[in-house]
GROMACS .gro file of C-alpha atoms in nm:
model
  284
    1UNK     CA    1  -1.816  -0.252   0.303
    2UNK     CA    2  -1.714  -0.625   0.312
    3UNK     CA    3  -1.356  -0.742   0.247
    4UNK     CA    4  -1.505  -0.962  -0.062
    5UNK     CA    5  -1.617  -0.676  -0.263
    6UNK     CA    6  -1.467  -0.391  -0.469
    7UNK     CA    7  -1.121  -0.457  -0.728
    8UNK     CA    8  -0.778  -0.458  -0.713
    9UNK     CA    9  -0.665  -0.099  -0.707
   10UNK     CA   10  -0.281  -0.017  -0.775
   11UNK     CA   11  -0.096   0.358  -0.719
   12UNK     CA   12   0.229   0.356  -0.994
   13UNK     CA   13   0.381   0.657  -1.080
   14UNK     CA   14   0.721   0.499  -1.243
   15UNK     CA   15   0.943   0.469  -0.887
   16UNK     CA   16   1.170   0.169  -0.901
   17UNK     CA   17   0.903  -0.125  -0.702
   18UNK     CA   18   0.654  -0.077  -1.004
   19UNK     CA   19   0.719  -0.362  -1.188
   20UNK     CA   20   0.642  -0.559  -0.802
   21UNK     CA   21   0.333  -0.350  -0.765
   22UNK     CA   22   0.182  -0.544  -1.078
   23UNK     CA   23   0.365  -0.856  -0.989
   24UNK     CA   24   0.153  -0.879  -0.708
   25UNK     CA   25  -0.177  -0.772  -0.847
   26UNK     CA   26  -0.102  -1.035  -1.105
   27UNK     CA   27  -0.115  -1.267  -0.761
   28UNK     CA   28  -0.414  -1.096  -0.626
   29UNK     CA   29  -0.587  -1.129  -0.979
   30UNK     CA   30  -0.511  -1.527  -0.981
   31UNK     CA   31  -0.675  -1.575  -0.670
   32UNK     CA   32  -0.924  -1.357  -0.613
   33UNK     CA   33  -1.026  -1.312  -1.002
   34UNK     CA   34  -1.114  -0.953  -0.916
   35UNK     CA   35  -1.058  -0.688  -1.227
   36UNK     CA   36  -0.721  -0.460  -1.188
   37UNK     CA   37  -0.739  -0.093  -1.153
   38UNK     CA   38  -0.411   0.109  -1.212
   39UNK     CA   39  -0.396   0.461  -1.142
   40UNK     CA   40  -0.138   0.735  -1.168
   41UNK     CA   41  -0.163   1.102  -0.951
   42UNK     CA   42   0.019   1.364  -1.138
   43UNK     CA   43   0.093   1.577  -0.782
   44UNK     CA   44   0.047   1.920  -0.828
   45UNK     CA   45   0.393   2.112  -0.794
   46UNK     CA   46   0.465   2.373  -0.565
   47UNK     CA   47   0.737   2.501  -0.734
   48UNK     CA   48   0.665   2.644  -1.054
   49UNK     CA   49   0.863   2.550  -1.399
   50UNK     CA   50   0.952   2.946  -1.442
   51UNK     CA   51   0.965   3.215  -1.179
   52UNK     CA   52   0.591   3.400  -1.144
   53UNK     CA   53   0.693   3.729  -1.236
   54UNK     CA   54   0.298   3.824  -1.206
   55UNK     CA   55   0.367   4.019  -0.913
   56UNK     CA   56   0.629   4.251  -1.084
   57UNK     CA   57   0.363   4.339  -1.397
   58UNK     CA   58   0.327   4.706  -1.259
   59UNK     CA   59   0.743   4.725  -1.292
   60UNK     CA   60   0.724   4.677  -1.645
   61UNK     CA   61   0.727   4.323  -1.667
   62UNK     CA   62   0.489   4.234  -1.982
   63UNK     CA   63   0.149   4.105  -2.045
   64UNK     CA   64   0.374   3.888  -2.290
   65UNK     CA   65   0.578   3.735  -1.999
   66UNK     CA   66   0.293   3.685  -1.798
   67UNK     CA   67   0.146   3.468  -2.157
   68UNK     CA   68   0.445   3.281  -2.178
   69UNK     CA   69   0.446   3.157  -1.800
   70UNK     CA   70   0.116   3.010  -1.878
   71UNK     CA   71   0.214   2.866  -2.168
   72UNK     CA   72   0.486   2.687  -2.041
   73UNK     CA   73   0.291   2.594  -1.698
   74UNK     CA   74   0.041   2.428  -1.952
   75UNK     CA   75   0.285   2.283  -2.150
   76UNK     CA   76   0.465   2.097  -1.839
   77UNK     CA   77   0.121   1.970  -1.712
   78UNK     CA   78   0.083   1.831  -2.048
   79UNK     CA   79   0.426   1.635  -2.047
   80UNK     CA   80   0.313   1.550  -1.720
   81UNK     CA   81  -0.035   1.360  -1.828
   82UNK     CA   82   0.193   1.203  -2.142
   83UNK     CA   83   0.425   1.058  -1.876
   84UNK     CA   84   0.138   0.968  -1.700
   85UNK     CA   85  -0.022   0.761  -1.991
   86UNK     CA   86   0.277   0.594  -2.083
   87UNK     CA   87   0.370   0.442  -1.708
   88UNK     CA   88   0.015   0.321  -1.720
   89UNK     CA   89   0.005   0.173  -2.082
   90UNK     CA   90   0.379   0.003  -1.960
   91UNK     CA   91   0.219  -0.167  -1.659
   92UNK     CA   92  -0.128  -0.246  -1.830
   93UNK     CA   93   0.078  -0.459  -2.069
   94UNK     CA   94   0.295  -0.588  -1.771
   95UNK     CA   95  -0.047  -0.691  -1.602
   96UNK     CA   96  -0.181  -0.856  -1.976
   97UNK     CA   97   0.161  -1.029  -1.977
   98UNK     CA   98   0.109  -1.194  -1.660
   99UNK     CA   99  -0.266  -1.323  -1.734
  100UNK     CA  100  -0.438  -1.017  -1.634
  101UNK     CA  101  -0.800  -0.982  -1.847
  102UNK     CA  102  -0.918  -0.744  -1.699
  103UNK     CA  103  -0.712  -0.388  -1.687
  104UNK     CA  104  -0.830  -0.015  -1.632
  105UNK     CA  105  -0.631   0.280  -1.621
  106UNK     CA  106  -0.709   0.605  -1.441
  107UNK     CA  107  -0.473   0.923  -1.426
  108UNK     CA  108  -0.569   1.152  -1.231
  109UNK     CA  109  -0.454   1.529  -1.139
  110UNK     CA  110  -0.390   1.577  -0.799
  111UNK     CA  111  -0.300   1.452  -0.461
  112UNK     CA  112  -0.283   1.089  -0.466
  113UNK     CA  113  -0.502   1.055  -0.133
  114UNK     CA  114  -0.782   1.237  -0.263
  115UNK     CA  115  -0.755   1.027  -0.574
  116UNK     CA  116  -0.784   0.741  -0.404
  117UNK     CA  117  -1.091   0.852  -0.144
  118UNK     CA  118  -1.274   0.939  -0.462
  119UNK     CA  119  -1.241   0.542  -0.538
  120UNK     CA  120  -1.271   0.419  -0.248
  121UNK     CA  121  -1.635   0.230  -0.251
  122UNK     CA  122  -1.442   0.041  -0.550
  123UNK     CA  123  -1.170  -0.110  -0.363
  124UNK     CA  124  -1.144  -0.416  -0.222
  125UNK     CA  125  -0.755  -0.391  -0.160
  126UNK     CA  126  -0.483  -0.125  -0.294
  127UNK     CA  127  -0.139  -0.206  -0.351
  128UNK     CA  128   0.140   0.054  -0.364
  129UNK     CA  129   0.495   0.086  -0.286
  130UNK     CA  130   0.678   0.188   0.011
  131UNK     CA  131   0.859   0.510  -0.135
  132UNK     CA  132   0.708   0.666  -0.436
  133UNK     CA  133   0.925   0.801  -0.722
  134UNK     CA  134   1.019   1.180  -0.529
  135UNK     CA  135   1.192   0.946  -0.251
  136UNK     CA  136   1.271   0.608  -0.430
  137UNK     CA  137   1.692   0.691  -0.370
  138UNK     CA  138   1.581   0.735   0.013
  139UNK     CA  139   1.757   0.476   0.232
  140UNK     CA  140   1.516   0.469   0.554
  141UNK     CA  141   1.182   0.638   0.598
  142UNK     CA  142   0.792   0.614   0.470
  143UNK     CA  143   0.694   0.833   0.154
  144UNK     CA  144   0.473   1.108   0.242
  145UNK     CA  145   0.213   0.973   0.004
  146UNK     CA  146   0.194   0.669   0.199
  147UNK     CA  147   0.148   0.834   0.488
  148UNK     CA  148  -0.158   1.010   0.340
  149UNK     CA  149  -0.274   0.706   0.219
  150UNK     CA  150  -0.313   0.498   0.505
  151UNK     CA  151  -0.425   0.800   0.731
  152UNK     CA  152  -0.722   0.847   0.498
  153UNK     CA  153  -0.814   0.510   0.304
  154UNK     CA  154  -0.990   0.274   0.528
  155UNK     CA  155  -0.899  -0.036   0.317
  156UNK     CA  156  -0.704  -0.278   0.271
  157UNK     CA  157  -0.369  -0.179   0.164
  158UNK     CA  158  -0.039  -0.388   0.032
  159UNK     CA  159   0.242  -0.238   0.114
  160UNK     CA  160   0.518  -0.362  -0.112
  161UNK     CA  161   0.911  -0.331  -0.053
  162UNK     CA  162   1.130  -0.577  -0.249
  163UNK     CA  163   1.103  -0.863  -0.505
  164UNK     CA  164   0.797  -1.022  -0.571
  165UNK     CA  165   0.800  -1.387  -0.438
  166UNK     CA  166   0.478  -1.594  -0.406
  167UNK     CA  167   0.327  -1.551  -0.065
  168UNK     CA  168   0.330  -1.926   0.090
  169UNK     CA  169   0.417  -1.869   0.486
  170UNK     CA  170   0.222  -1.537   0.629
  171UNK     CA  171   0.233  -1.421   0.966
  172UNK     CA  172  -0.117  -1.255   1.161
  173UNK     CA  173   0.056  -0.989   1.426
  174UNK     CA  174  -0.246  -0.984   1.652
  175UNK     CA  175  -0.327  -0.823   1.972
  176UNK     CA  176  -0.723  -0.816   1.955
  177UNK     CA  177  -0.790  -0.473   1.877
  178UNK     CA  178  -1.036  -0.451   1.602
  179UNK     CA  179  -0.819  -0.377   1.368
  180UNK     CA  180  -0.622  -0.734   1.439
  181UNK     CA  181  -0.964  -0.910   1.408
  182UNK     CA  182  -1.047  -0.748   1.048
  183UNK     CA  183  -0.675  -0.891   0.975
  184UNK     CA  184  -0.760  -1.226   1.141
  185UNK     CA  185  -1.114  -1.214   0.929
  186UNK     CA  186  -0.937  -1.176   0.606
  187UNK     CA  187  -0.683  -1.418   0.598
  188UNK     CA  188  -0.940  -1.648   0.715
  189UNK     CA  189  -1.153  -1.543   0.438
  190UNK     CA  190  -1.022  -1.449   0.109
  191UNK     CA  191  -0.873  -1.674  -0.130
  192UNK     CA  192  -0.529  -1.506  -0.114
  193UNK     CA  193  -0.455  -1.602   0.229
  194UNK     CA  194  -0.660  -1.893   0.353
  195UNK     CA  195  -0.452  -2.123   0.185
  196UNK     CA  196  -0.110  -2.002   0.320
  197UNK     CA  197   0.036  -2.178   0.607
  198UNK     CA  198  -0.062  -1.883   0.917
  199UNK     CA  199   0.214  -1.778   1.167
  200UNK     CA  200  -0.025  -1.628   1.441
  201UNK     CA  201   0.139  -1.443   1.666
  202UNK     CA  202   0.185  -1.216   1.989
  203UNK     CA  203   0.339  -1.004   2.155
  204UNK     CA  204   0.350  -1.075   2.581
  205UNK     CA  205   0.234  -1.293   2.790
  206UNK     CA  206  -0.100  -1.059   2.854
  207UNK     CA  207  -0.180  -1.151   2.481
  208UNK     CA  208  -0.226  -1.539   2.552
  209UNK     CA  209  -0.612  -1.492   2.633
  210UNK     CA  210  -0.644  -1.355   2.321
  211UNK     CA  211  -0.425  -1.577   2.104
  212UNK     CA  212  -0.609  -1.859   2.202
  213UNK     CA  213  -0.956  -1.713   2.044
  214UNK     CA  214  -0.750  -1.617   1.722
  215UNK     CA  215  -0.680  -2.008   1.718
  216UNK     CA  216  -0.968  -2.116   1.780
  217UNK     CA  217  -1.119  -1.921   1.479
  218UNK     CA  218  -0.841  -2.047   1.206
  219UNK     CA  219  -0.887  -2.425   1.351
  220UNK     CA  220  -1.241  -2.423   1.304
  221UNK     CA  221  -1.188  -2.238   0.956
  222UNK     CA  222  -0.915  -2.514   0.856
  223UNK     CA  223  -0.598  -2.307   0.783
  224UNK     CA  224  -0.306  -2.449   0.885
  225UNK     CA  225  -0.112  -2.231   1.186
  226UNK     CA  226   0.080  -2.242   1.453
  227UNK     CA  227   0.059  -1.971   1.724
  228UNK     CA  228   0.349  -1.842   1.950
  229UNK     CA  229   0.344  -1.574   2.201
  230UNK     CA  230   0.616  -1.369   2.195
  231UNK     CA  231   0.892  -1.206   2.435
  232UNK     CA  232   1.056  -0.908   2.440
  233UNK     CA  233   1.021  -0.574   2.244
  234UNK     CA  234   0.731  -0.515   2.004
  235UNK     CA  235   0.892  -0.395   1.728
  236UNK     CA  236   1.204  -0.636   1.741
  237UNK     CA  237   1.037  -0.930   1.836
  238UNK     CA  238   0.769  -0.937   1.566
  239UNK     CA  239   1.111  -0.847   1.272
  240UNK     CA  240   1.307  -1.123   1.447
  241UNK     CA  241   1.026  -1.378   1.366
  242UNK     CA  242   0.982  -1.308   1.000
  243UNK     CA  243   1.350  -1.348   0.967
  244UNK     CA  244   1.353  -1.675   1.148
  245UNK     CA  245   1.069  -1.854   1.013
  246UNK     CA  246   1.088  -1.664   0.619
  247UNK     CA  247   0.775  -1.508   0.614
  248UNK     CA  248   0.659  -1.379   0.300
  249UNK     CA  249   0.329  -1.171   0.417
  250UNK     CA  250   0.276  -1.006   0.724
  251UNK     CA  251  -0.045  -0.917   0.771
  252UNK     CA  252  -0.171  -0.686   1.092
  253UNK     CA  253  -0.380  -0.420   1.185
  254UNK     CA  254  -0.276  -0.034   1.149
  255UNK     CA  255  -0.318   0.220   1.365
  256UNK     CA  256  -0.650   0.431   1.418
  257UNK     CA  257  -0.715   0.777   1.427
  258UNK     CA  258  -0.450   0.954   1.617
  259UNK     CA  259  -0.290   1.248   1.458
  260UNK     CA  260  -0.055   1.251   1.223
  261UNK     CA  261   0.209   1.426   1.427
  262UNK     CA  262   0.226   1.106   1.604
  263UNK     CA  263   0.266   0.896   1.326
  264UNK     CA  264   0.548   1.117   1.152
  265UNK     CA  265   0.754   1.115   1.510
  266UNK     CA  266   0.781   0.719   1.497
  267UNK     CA  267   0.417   0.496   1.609
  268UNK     CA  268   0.461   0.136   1.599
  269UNK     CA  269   0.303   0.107   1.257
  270UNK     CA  270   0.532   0.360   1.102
  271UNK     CA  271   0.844   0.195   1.238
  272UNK     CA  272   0.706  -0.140   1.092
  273UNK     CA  273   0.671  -0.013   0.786
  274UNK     CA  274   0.978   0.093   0.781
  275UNK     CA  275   1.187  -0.177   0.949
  276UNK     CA  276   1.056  -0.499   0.772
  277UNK     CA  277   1.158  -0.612   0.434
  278UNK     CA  278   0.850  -0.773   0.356
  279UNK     CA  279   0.535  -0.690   0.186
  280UNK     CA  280   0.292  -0.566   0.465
  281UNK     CA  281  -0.104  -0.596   0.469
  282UNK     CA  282  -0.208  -0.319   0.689
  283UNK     CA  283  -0.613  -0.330   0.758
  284UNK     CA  284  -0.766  -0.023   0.935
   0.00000   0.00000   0.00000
């Protein structure tokens, strides 16, 4: 599926970033004119609003227990969906407020991956939030959900983390994988990016070779850039630059299909994620 097709898709489920989430789809929306999509996954719960006391029925527990567990199972899934409608009518109106024509609203019951998957020929890029709601208070880490996401939507995705601010200076982390080159495609592509001043960069002197092509590519496309090979540790080096140089974007690629023990246990895109304190494009 090409980068220039599908909408602007947005996961919100009322965790404290929401009101960034639409910020930046209002951005997207301005410069890619693409319609908004915002959806909300009411998670199924493992733990259930009353003890199941099915299992006791032959003890003498009653058929009228069993009625009322039901009953108030249906009634929480209810409040639930109500919740649901009202995050999504709040940031519909936050997305009209901000110029947004174009809004739709989809709640769906169930795991937010599989939600999205079900979606995904739509979407040209999604946008969601580093924590969601269950782990907004959390100080360090990656929300499960995003976790899931990224592992199973190959798509754009916006990882958002603090304040909106107008993207004006991005930085391309690029080592030539294909992953990098989908980044380095889009930014030299879509309206969102090709007009930002481009911090191309790299990480060790084997990456000049490399580098070089990348600048070759955004010359001949126009973009403004300056490349810079970097020393030192991966990780460090690449944080260490968007502090330096206040870069609003970072856009790289993420990692492929290794298993997601390795991601939980620290890879280098999960420890990005986590480290920077700036939005994040990750391409797949």
């Amino acid at each position: 599926m090409s980068i220039h097709s599908g909408d602007i898709f947005v996961a919100v489920d009322g965790s404290p970033v929401t009101p960034q989430l639409c910020e930046y789809a209002a951005w997207l929306f301005n410069s890619i004119n693409q319609p908004v999509h915002l959806l909300h996954s009411v998670e199924r719960s493992f733990a259930p609003a009353v003890a199941d006391l099915s299992g006791q029925i032959g003890l003498g527990a009653s058929e009228d227990l069993l009625n009322e567990l039901a009953s108030v199972e249906q009634k929480r899934s209810q409040l639930l969906l109500q919740r649901a409608a009202k995050i999504l009518q709040h940031c519909k109106t936050l997305m009209q407020n901000a110029g947004v024509k174009h809004v739709e609203l989809h709640s769906r019951h169930g795991d937010l991956a599989e939600s999205l998957i079900d979606f995904e020929d739509q979407i040209r890029v999604l946008i969601l939030g580093i924590k969601g709601e269950d782990h907004a208070e959390e100080e360090a880490g990656v929300g499960h959900q995003l976790e899931k996401v990224i592992r199973a939507l190959h798509r754009p995705i916006l990882i958002v983390n603090d304040e909106f601010k107008t993207p004006e200076n991005i930085m391309l982390a690029y080592d030539g994988g294909e992953a990098s080159k989908k980044a380095l495609q889009m930014v030299i592509e879509s309206p969102a990016l090709n007009s930002r001043y481009c911090h191309l960069v790299a990480v060790g002197e084997s990456k000049e070779a490399v580098i070089n092509d990348a600048s070759e590519m955004l010359k001949s496309s126009g973009i403004e850039y300056r490349a810079k090979i970097l020393k030192g540790e991966l990780l460090q080096s690449l944080i260490d630059y968007q502090e330096q140089h206040q870069i609003d974007l970072t856009v790289m690629g993420a990692f492929g299909h290794s298993k997601i023990r390795d991601f939980l246990v620290g890879s280098f895109t999960a420890k990005m994620i986590a480290t920077t304190r700036k939005p994040l494009l990750l391409l797949r």
